[in-house]
């Protein structure tokens, strides 16, 4: 009776025959769910399991019964589902236990059965509500995992790279590997050209047309990607071909042409800056919930940030390169010296050039260790870089500017420099080094020197004729006040006054010419002239002054019908020839020979090309090393007797005038034996002669 009220089914069996001895009502309910109808309702009691158990079930159940009966090992079933046509599926759990007598022999078997249908159904319902069917759940998990993987790969790769190109490549390769889109591309915005430039493209199959079309997309283009510029939300086209069929999408869109179905374009914005666009097209249509679409949108945020960083990084790098280029190319020498150990960490090319030391040899060495070891200069161990003390002052925070220093190059050349030094600080305002900027002022220095020399020569040169003019004038005054008539001596005095005045005028004219050249106001009055006639006139003027020289006039290779016309300013060419003749007389002994010559220079065809005029003397000559210098302003050679008057500007003017006539000047000289100055002037035929215009007269 007690068993009847138990909430579980209970049945007792004979352990030997497996006969069902008794069972409570609940157990019968359990049996009724699977027994044949004639065994239901308690009919099985008194019969063996083999008899009433349905055929399909009997053998595995018997095996369990036999084992427990023989071994005494209890049995507990799993969730046991019982399907019966016309009935709801029920779920049971049952157990089997051996019952022993006083001697320990197994005499009975006790079976229990528990209806767990409710619990199982509740669990299943909860599972169903909570989860998708198993295979779908699996897919969702995988999809989620894939999505996270791709985002992680993209985020990592773009974080690690500041190289715009590699950001594009890694990001797209990860997307391609995960979702096999038909085409995926990144476009970078270019503010200058108001267009998107294709950064990278990954595709399956051949999409060359798309690549060409997407290479450069102006913001005003009709391509979908161009819309990214004016939009913040992703552009999704779920079914491209349907849109095209409905006429809402042009057949000319690359995505339509490529036969893609789904398309997503993610505008890449970082804060308020448009960085570009990330686009993908798929072989099948898409929805906003697709893992691929969600992932690509999520990747867009990372790519936009990475592009912004790369852009900033690149602009900083460009700025640095530009600055470096500017420093490299500055004509001033620049050196950076580190505070820690005085190492030169940077030197530009100009620094190396000014110091006569390749700049690469300067970098990496310590400033104070850079010493002279030159057999040329004979200097040994002295510092080659004269900024030791100014750098120490700069490192203690001082700015030193406009300092004049001298460096001696390894070849012995002295270089005058104007330099400034200043401290270099880091962001925390700690002095980490010093910068030295210097320029080569040797040329200015020598010009200054020349000007000083010129002033002292000029004052002397001008005083000499003035003194003699004053002297002769006083003689004449005296004679006149004493009522004397002008005699031969008076005439000589007047001649001397006239000559010295002319000499003064010439000197002043030469100086004015220099000023005209410097102010680009030196003008020529060009006209065709017969050079032979000009030369003859100059020689004629010099007949008197040549008295004390043996004079020779050589005309070389002139044919009877040669026209020796050149276009020149006659006054200036007269000045050139006079200057050369003057020098020949001035720098040679009385009685020596002076030759003036002229010869035409012909082309290989025999046609006249130019005329060469030379002035040869047997004077003091010029040392080889000074030959290139004598045409410089104010230069006078070192072998001169300084009592010989002169400013050192005659040959400078000669060269200027000849060059302005498209001619040349050169000199051959042996010191102590004499010099020959050659000038050439181009000859002209009768044609161009007639077209020459004569400029207005000189002021
Ligand atoms: P200046 O004769 O007034 O010194 P120039 O410019 O005419 O100036 O000549 C420059 C220098 O060239 C001269 O000082 C002299 O040293 C050298 N020189 C010029 N002509 C001759 C010459 N015929 N023989 C030797 N030295 C010359």
Tab-separated table of C-alpha atoms and ligand atoms in Angstrom, residues 579-580 583-588 617 619-622 630-632 634-640 642 644-653 669 674-675 677, ligand 1:
chain	number	residue	atom	x	y	z
A	579	UNK	CA	95.423	100.704	-72.252
A	580	UNK	CA	97.412	97.784	-73.642
A	583	UNK	CA	100.976	99.148	-70.065
A	584	UNK	CA	103.505	97.910	-72.647
A	585	UNK	CA	105.314	101.265	-72.412
A	586	UNK	CA	104.902	101.513	-68.630
A	587	UNK	CA	106.182	98.036	-67.826
A	588	UNK	CA	109.150	97.889	-70.239
A	617	UNK	CA	106.584	93.976	-75.112
A	619	UNK	CA	109.190	94.286	-70.282
A	620	UNK	CA	109.095	92.926	-66.739
A	621	UNK	CA	106.580	90.187	-67.569
A	622	UNK	CA	104.147	88.579	-65.127
A	630	UNK	CA	95.773	90.576	-63.356
A	631	UNK	CA	92.292	91.035	-64.869
A	632	UNK	CA	90.768	91.352	-61.383
A	634	UNK	CA	92.541	96.622	-58.280
A	635	UNK	CA	95.040	93.815	-58.798
A	636	UNK	CA	98.631	94.829	-59.353
A	637	UNK	CA	101.357	92.188	-59.711
A	638	UNK	CA	103.979	91.760	-57.021
A	639	UNK	CA	106.988	92.379	-59.336
A	640	UNK	CA	106.096	96.049	-59.854
A	642	UNK	CA	105.473	100.711	-56.950
A	644	UNK	CA	104.955	103.185	-61.509
A	645	UNK	CA	101.584	104.847	-61.440
A	646	UNK	CA	98.456	102.751	-61.752
A	647	UNK	CA	95.249	101.641	-59.993
A	648	UNK	CA	94.964	98.054	-61.181
A	649	UNK	CA	91.691	98.767	-62.968
A	650	UNK	CA	92.867	99.152	-66.603
A	651	UNK	CA	92.942	95.443	-67.472
A	652	UNK	CA	89.689	94.831	-65.609
A	653	UNK	CA	88.003	97.393	-67.879
A	669	UNK	CA	104.063	86.172	-70.416
A	674	UNK	CA	108.007	90.275	-71.623
A	675	UNK	CA	104.293	89.848	-72.199
A	677	UNK	CA	98.223	90.503	-74.743
B	1	LIG	P1	97.771	99.272	-63.594
B	1	LIG	O1	98.671	99.229	-64.793
B	1	LIG	O2	97.110	100.560	-63.409
B	1	LIG	O3	98.416	98.744	-62.385
B	1	LIG	P2	96.185	97.323	-65.036
B	1	LIG	O4	94.880	96.809	-64.712
B	1	LIG	O5	96.374	97.952	-66.363
B	1	LIG	O6	96.574	98.294	-63.839
B	1	LIG	O7	97.193	96.146	-64.934
B	1	LIG	C1	97.107	95.293	-63.820
B	1	LIG	C2	98.451	94.718	-63.490
B	1	LIG	O8	98.872	93.821	-64.529
B	1	LIG	C3	99.512	95.719	-63.434
B	1	LIG	O9	99.595	96.380	-62.185
B	1	LIG	C4	100.747	94.887	-63.706
B	1	LIG	O10	101.168	94.246	-62.552
B	1	LIG	C5	100.236	93.857	-64.673
B	1	LIG	N1	100.535	94.249	-66.080
B	1	LIG	C6	99.672	94.789	-66.948
B	1	LIG	N2	100.267	94.949	-68.154
B	1	LIG	C7	101.512	94.496	-68.038
B	1	LIG	C8	102.634	94.371	-68.938
B	1	LIG	N3	102.564	94.772	-70.206
B	1	LIG	N4	103.773	93.857	-68.446
B	1	LIG	C9	103.854	93.448	-67.181
B	1	LIG	N5	102.851	93.541	-66.273
B	1	LIG	C10	101.693	94.034	-66.714
